[in-house]
mmCIF file of C-alpha atoms and ligand atoms in Angstrom:
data_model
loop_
_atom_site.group_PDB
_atom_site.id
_atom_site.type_symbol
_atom_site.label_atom_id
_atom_site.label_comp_id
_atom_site.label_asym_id
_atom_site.label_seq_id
_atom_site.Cartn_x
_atom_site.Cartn_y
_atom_site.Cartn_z
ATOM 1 C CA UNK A 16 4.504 -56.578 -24.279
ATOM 2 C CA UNK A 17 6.999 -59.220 -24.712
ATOM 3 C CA UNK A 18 10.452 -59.068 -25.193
ATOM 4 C CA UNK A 19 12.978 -60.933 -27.024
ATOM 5 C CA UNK A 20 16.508 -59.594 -25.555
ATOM 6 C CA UNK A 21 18.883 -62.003 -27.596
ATOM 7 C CA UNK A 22 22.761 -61.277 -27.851
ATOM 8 C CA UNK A 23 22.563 -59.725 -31.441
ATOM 9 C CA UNK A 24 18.933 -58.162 -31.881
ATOM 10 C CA UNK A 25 16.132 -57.356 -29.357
ATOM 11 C CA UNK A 26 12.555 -57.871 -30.560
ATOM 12 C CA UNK A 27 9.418 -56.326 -28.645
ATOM 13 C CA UNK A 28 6.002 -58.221 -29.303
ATOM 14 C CA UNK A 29 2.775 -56.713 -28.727
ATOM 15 C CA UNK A 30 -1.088 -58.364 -28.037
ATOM 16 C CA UNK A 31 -2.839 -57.840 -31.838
ATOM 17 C CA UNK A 32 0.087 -55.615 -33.566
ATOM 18 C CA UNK A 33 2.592 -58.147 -33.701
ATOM 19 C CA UNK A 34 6.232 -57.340 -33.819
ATOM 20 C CA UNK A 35 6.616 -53.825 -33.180
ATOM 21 C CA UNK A 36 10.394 -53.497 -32.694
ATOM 22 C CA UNK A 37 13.273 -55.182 -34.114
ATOM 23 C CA UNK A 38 16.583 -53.589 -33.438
ATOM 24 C CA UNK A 39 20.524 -54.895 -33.122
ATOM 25 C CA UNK A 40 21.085 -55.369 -29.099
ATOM 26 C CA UNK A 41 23.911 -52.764 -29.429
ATOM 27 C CA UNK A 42 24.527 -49.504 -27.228
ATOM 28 C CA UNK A 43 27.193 -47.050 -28.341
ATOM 29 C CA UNK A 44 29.261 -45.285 -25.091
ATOM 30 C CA UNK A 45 32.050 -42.554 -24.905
ATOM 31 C CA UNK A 46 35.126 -44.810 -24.089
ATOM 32 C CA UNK A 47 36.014 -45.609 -20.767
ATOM 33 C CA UNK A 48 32.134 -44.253 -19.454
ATOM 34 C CA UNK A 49 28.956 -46.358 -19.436
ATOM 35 C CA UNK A 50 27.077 -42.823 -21.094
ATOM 36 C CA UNK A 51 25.379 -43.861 -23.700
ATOM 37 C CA UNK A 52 26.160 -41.454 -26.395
ATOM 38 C CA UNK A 53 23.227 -38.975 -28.154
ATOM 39 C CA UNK A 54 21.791 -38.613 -24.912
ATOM 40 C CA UNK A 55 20.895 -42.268 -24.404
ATOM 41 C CA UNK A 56 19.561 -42.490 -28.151
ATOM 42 C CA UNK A 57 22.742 -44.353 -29.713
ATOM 43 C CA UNK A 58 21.230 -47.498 -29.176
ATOM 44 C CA UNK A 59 19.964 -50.387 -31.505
ATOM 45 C CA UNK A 60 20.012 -49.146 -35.466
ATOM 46 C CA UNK A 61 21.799 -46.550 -35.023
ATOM 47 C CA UNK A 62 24.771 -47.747 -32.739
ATOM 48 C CA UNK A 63 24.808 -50.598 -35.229
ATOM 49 C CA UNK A 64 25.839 -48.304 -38.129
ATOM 50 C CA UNK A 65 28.874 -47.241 -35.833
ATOM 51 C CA UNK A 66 30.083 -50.765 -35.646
ATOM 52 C CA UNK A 67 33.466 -51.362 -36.901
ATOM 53 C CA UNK A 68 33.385 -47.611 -37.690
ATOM 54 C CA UNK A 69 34.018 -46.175 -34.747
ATOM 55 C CA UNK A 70 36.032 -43.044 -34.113
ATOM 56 C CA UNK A 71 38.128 -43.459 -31.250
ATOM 57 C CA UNK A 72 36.891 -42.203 -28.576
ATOM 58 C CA UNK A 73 33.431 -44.200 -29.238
ATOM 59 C CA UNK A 74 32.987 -47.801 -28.996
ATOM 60 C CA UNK A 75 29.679 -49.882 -30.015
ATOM 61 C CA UNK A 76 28.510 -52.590 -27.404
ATOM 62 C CA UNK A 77 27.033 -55.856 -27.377
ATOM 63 C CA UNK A 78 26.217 -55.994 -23.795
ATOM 64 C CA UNK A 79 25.135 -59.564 -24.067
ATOM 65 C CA UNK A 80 27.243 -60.858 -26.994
ATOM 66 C CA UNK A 81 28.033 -64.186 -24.799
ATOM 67 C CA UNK A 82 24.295 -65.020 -23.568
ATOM 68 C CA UNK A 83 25.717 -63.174 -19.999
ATOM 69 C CA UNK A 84 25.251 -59.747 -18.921
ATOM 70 C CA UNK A 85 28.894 -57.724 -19.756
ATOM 71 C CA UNK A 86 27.563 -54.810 -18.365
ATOM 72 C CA UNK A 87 24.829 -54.067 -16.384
ATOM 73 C CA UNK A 88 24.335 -50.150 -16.326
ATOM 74 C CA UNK A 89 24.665 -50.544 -20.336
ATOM 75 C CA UNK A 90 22.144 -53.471 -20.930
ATOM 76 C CA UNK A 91 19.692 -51.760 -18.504
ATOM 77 C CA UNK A 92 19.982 -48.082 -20.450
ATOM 78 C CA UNK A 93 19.674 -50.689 -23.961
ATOM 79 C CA UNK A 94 16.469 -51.972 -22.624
ATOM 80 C CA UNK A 95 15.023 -49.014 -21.248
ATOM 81 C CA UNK A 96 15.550 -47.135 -24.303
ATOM 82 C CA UNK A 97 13.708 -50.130 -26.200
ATOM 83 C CA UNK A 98 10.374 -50.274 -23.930
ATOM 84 C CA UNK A 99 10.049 -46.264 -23.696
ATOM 85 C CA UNK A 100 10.147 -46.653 -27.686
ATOM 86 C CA UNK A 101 7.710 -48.703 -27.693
ATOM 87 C CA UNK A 102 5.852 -47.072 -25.060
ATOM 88 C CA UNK A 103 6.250 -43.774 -27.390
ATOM 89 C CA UNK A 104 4.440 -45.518 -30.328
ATOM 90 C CA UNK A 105 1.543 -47.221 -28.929
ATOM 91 C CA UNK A 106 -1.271 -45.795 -28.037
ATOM 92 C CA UNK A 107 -2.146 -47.957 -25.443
ATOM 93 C CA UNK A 108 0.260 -50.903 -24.076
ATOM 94 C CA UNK A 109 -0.456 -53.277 -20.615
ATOM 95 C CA UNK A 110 2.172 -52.340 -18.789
ATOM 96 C CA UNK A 111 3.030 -55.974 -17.951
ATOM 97 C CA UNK A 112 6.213 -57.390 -19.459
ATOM 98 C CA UNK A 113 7.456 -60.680 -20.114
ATOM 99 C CA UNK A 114 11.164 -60.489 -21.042
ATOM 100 C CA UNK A 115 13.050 -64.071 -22.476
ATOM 101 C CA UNK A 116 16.391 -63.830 -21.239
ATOM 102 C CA UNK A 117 19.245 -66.470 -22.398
ATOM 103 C CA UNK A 118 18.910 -69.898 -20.228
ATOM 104 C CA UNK A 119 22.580 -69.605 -19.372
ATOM 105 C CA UNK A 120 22.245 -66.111 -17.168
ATOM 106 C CA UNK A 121 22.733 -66.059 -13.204
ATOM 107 C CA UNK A 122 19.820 -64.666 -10.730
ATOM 108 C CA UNK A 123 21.629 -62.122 -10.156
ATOM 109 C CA UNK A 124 21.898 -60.985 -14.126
ATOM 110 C CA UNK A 125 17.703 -61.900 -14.003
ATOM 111 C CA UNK A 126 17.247 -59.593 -10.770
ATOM 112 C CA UNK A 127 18.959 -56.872 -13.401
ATOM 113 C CA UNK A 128 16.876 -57.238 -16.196
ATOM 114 C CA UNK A 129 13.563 -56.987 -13.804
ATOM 115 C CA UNK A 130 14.971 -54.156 -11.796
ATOM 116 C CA UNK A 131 15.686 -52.496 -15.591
ATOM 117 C CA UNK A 132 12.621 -53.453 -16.785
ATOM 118 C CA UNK A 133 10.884 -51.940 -13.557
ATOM 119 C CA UNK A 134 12.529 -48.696 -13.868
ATOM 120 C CA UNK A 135 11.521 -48.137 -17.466
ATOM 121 C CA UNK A 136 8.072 -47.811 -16.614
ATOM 122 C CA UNK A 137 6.653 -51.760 -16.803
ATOM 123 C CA UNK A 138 4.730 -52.101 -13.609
ATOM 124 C CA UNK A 139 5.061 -56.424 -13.320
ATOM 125 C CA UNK A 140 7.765 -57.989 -14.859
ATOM 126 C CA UNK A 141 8.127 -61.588 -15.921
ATOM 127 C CA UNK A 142 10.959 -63.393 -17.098
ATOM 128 C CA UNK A 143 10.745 -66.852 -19.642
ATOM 129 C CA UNK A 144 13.835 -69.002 -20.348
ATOM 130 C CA UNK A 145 14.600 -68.103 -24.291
ATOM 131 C CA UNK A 146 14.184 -72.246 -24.990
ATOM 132 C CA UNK A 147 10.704 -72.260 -23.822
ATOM 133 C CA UNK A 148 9.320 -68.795 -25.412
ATOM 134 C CA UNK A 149 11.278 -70.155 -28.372
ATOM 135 C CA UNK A 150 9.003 -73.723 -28.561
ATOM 136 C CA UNK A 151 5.725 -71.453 -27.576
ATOM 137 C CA UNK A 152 6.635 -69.364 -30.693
ATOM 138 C CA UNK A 153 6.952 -72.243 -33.174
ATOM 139 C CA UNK A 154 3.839 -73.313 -31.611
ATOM 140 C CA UNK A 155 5.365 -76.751 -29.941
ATOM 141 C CA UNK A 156 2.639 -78.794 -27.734
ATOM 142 C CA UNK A 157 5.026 -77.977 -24.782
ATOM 143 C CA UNK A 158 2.530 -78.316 -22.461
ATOM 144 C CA UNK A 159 1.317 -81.384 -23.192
ATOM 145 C CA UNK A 160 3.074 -84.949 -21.447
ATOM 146 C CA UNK A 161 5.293 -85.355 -25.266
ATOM 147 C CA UNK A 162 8.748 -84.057 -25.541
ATOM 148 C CA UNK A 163 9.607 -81.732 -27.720
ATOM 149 C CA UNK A 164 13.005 -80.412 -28.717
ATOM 150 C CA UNK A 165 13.970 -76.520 -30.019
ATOM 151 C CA UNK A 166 17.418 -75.692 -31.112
ATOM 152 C CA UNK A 167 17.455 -72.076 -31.252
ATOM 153 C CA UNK A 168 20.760 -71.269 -33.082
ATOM 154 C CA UNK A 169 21.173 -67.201 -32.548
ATOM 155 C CA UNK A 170 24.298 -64.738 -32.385
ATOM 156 C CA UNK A 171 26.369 -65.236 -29.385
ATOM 157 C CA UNK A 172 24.693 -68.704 -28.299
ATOM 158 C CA UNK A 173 22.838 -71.740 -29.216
ATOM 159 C CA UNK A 174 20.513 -73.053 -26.809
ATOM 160 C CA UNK A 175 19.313 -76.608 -27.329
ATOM 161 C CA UNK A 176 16.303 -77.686 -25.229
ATOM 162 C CA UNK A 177 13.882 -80.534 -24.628
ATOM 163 C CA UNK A 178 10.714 -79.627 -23.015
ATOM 164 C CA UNK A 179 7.382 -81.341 -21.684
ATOM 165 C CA UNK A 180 5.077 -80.611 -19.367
ATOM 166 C CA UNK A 181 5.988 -76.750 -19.964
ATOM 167 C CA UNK A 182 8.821 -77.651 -18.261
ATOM 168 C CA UNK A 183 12.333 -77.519 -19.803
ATOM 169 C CA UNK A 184 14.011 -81.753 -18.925
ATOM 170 C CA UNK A 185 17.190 -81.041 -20.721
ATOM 171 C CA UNK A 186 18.788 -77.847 -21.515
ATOM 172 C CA UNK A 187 22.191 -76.933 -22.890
ATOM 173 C CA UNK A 188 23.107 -73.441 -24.147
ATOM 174 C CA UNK A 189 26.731 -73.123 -25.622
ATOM 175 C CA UNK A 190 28.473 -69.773 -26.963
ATOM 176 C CA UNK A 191 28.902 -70.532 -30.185
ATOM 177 C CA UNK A 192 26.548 -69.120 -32.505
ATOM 178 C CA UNK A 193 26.068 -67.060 -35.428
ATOM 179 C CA UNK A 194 28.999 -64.808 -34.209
ATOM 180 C CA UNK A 195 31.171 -67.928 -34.577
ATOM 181 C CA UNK A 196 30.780 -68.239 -37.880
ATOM 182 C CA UNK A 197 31.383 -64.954 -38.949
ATOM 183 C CA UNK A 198 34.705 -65.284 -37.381
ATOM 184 C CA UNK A 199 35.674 -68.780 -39.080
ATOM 185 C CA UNK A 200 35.153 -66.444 -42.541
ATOM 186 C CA UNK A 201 36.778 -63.419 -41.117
ATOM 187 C CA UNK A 202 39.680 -66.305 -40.470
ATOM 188 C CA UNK A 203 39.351 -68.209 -43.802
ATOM 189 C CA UNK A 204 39.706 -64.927 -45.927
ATOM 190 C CA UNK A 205 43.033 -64.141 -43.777
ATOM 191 C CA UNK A 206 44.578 -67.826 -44.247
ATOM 192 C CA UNK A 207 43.381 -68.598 -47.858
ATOM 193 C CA UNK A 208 43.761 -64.800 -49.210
ATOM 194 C CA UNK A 209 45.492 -62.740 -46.920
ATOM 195 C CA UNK A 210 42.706 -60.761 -47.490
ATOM 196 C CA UNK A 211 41.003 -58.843 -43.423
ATOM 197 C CA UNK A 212 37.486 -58.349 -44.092
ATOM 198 C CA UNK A 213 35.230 -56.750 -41.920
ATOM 199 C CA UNK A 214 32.432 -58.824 -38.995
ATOM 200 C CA UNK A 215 29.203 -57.106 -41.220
ATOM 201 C CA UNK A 216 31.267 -58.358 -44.660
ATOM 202 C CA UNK A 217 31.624 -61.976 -43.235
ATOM 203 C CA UNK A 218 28.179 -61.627 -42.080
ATOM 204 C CA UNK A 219 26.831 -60.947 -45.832
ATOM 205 C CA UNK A 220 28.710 -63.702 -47.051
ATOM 206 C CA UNK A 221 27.400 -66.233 -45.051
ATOM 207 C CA UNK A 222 24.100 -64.963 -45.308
ATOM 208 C CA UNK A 223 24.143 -64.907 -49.026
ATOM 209 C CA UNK A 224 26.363 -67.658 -50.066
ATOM 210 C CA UNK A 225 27.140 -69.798 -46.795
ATOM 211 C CA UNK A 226 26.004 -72.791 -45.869
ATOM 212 C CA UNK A 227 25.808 -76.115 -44.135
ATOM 213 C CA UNK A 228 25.485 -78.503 -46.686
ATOM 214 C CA UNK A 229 25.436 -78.677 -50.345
ATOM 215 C CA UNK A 230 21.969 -77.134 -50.999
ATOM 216 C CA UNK A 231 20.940 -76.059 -53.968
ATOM 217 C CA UNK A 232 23.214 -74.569 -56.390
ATOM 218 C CA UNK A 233 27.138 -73.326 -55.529
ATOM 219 C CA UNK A 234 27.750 -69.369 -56.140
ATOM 220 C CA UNK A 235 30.205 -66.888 -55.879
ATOM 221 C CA UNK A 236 30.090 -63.557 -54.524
ATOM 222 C CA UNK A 237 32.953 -60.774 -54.772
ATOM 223 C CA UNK A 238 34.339 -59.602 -51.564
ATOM 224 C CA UNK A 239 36.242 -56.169 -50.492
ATOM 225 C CA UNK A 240 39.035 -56.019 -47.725
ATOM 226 C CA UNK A 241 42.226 -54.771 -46.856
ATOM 227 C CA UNK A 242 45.104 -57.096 -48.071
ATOM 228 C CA UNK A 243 47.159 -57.592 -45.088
ATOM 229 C CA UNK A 244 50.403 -57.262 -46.820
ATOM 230 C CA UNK A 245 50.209 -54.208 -48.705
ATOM 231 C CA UNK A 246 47.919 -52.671 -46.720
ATOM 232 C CA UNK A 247 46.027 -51.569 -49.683
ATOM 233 C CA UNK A 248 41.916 -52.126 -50.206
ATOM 234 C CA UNK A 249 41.552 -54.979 -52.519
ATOM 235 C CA UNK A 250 38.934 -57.614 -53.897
ATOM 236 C CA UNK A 251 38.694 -61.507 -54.238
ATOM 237 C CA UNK A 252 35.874 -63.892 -55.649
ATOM 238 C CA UNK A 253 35.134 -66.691 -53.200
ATOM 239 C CA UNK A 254 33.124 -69.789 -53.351
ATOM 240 C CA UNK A 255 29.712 -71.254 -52.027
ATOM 241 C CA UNK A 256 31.588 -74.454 -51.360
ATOM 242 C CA UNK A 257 34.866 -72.615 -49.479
ATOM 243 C CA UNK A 258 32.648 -70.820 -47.088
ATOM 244 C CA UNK A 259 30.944 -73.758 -46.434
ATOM 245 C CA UNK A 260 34.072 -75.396 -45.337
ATOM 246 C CA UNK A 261 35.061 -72.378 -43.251
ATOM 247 C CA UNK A 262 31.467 -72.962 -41.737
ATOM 248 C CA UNK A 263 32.194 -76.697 -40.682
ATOM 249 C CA UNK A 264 34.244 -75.578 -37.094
ATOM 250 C CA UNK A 265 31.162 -73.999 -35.340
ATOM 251 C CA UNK A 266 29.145 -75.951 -36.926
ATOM 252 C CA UNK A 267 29.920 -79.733 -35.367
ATOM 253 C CA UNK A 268 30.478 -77.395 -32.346
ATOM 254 C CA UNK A 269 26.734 -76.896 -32.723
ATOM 255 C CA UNK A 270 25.459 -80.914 -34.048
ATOM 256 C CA UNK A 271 27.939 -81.754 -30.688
ATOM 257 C CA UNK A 272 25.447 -79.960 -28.205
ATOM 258 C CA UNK A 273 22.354 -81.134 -29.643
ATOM 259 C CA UNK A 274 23.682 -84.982 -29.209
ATOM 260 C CA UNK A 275 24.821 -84.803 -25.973
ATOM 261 C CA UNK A 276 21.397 -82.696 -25.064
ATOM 262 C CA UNK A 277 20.048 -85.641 -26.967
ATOM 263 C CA UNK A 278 21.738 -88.057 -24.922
ATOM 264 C CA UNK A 279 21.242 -87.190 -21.572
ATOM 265 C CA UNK A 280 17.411 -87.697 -21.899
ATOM 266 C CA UNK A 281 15.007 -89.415 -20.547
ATOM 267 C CA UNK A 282 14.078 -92.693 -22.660
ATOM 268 C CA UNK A 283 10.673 -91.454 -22.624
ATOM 269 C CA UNK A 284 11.164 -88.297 -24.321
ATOM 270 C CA UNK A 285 13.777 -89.636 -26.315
ATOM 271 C CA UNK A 286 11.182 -91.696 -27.263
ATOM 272 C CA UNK A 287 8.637 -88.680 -28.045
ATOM 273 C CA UNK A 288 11.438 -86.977 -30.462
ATOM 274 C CA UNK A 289 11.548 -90.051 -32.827
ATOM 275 C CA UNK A 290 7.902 -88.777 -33.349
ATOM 276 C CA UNK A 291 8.189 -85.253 -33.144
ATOM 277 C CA UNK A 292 11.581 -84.115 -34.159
ATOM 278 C CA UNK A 293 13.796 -81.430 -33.799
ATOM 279 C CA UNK A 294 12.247 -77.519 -34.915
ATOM 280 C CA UNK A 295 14.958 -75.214 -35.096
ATOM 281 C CA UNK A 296 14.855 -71.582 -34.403
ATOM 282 C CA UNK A 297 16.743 -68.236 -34.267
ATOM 283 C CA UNK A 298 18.856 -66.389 -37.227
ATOM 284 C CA UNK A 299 21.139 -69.676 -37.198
ATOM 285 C CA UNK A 300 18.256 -71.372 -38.791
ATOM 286 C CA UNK A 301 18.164 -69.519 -42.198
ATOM 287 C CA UNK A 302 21.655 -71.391 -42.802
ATOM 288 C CA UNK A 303 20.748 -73.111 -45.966
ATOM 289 C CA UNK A 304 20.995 -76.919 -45.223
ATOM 290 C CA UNK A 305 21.017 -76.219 -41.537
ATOM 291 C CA UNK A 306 18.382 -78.719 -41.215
ATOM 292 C CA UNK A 307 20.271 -81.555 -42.809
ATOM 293 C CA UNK A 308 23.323 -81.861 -41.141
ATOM 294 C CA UNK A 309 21.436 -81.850 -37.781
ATOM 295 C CA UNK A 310 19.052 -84.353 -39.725
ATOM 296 C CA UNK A 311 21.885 -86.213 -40.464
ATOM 297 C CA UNK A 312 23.922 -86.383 -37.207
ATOM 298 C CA UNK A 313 20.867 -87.279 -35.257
ATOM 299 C CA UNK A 314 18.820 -89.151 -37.396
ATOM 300 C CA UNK A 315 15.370 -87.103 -36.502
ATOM 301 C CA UNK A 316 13.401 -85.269 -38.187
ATOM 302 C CA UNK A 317 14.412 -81.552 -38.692
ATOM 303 C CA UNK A 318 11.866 -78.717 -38.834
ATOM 304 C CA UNK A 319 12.608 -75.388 -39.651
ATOM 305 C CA UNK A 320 9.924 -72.849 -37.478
ATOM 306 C CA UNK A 321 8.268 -70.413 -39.339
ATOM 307 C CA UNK A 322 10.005 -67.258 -39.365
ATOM 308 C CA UNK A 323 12.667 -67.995 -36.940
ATOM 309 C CA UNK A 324 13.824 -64.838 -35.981
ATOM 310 C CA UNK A 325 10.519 -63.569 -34.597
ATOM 311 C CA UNK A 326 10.225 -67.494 -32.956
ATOM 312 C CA UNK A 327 10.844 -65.607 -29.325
ATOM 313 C CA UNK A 328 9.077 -62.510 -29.016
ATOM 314 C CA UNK A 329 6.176 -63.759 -30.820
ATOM 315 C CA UNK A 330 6.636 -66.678 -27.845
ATOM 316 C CA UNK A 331 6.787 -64.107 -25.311
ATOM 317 C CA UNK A 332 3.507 -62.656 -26.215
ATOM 318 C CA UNK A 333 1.977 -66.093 -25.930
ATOM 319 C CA UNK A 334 3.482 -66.727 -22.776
ATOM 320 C CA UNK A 335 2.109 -63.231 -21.383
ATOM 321 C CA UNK A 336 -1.281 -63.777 -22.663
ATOM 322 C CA UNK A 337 -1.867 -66.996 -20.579
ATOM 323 C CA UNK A 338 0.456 -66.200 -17.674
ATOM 324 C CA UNK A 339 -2.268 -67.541 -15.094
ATOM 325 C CA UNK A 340 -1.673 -71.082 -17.190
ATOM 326 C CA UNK A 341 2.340 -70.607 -16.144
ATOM 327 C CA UNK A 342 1.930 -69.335 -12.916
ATOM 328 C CA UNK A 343 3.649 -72.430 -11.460
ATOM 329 C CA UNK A 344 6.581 -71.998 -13.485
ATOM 330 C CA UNK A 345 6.560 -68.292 -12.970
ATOM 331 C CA UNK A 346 6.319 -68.488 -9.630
ATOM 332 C CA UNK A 347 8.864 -70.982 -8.817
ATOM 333 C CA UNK A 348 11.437 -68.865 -10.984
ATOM 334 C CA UNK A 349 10.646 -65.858 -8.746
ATOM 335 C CA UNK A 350 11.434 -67.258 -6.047
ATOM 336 C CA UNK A 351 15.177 -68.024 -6.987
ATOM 337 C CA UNK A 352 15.487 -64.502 -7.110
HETATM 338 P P1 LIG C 23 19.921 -63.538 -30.945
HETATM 339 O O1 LIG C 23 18.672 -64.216 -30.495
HETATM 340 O O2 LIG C 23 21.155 -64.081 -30.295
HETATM 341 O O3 LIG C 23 19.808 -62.065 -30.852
HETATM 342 P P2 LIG C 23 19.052 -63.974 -33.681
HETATM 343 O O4 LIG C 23 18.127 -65.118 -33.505
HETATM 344 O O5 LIG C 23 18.470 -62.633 -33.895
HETATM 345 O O6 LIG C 23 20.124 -63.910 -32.490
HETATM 346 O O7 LIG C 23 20.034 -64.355 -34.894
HETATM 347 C C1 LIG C 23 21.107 -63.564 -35.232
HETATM 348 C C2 LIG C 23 22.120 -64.414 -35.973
HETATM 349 O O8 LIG C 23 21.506 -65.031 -37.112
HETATM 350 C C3 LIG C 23 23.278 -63.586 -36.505
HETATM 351 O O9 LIG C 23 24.501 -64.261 -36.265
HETATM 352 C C4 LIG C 23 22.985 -63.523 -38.002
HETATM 353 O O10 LIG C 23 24.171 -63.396 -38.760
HETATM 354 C C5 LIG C 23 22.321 -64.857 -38.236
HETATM 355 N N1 LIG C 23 21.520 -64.870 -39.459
HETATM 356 C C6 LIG C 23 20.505 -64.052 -39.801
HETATM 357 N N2 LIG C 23 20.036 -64.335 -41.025
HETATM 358 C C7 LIG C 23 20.772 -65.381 -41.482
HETATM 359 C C8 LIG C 23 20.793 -66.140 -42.691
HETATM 360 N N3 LIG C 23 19.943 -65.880 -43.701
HETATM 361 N N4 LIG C 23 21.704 -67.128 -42.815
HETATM 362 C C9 LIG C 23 22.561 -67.400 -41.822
HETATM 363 N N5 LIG C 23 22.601 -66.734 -40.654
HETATM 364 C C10 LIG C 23 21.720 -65.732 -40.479
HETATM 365 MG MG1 LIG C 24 17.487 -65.417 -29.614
#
């Protein structure tokens, strides 16, 4: 199977089923403990419903919110719970595992996601950088001598890449992500409204209204909070076109790391992108007019991948399926551990 561990939802890939699992990358513990609550079941769906609404004594965890490993014993219970799940469903699955971790994370956070991996049952464990099972999935010719660059915009980080050769040239990841923008409309509704609204209610907007440039046609969309004077529950209408200016902070923070990635390349494979483009991918691609502002800051063309969100576990499946082809690249990798 392959696995897509990203910083806000974990997707498992499996040889002629597809995607088979698609949960939040959230773990809910008692306070203070790493014991996952419901006996080690409060994990994914159902720690994301206690989100923002926890009791006290209960808190809901993004163990890799940033692209790094917060917490080890928590991310290795979250991903043991996902491949026994899986394990549970299937009637039959390899028991090798490819696993696309975040480019940013140390060997030492890798040598925890194998050794997690290994105790949940998988018997060989391979890890991908995210970038590369991200191009596989969109089905980039990365291992062919032209450059090709993926821009994988997902919760906690963006990771821009250019790769050739199967071989990642450039790579920059940055932690600002779909989380990011969230927060610029939890921080727009205080300033221009006075108005707190939840992470999951900033989430909706931006999902259902937001975006990056003036695409199609401007809507409105009533919101509930608590007014931060009163203190009482309240409602407001806002804009298409405000929450696209809310947007505009993380979002030059993102067209700023795909120019300097852009930069620092080779003339070569700059060369190959005038051809070939950019192809974005992750849930930060489904921001309508995503495409143009990166088309417009860079001057390339801008190619959204087909479903975005399943761009790295669907890559991961690839990648597992010819793993002799990468041994060279797997191997290598392996032996910075
Ligand atoms: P990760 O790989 O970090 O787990 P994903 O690729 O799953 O992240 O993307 C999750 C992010 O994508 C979240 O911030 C989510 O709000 C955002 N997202 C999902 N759908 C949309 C959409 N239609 N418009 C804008 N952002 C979206
Ligand atoms: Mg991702």
């Amino acid at each position: 199977m392959g696995i897509d561990l990203g910083t806000c939802n974990t997707l498992v890939c499996v040889r002629g089923e597809g995607i088979v699992l698609n949960e939040p990358s959230v773990v809910a513990v008692k306070k203070g403990t790493n014991r996952v609550l419901q006996n080690g079941n409060a994990v994914g769906w159902v720690a994301k419903e206690m989100l923002g609404k926890t009791p006290g004594s209960i808190t809901a965890i993004r163990p890799l919110k940033d692209g790094v490993i917060s917490d080890f014993e928590i991310t290795e219970s979250m991903l043991g719970y996902f491949i026994r799940k899986v394990q549970g469903r299937s009637r039959f699955i390899g028991p090798r595992v490819v696993i696309a971790v975040p480019s940013g994370i140390t060997a030492v956070e890798k040598r925890a996601v194998l050794d997690s991996a290994e105790r949940a049952g998988a018997r060989r464990v391979y890890l991908v950088e995210e970038p590369m099972a991200a191009g596989i999935g969109a089905g980039l010719p990365i291992v062919e001598a032209t450059a090709s660059m993926i821009v994988d915009i997902g919760g906690g980080t963006t990771e821009v890449a250019i790769i050739s050769l199967a071989d990642i040239a450039e790579c920059t990841s940055v932690r600002v992500a779909g989380d990011d923008m969230d927060e610029a409309i939890i921080n727009h509704m205080k300033k221009t409204y006075n108005l707190m609204v939840g992470e999951q209610t900033a989430e909706r907007l931006k999902m259902e209204i937001g975006s990056a440039a003036p695409v199609g046609e401007e809507t409105t969309m009533e919101v509930r909070g608590r007014d931060m004077i009163s203190g009482l529950p309240r409602k407001t209408v806002v804009t298409s076109e405000e929450i696209r200016e809310a947007l505009q902070e993380p979002l030059s923070a993102i067209i700023n790391t795909v120019t300097r990635t852009l930069e620092r390349a080779e003339p070569e494979l700059a060369a190959d992108l005038v051809d070939n483009g950019i192809v974005l991918a992750g849930g930060g691609a489904l921001l309508h007019g995503i495409d143009v502002i990166l088309s417009n800051a860079t001057g390339l063309d801008v190619r959204i991948a087909d479903d975005p969100m399943t761009c790295v576990a669907r890559g991961t499946s690839i990648y597992l399926e010819n793993i002799e082809d990468w041994k060279n690249t797997m191997e290598s990798d392996l032996d910075e551990l």
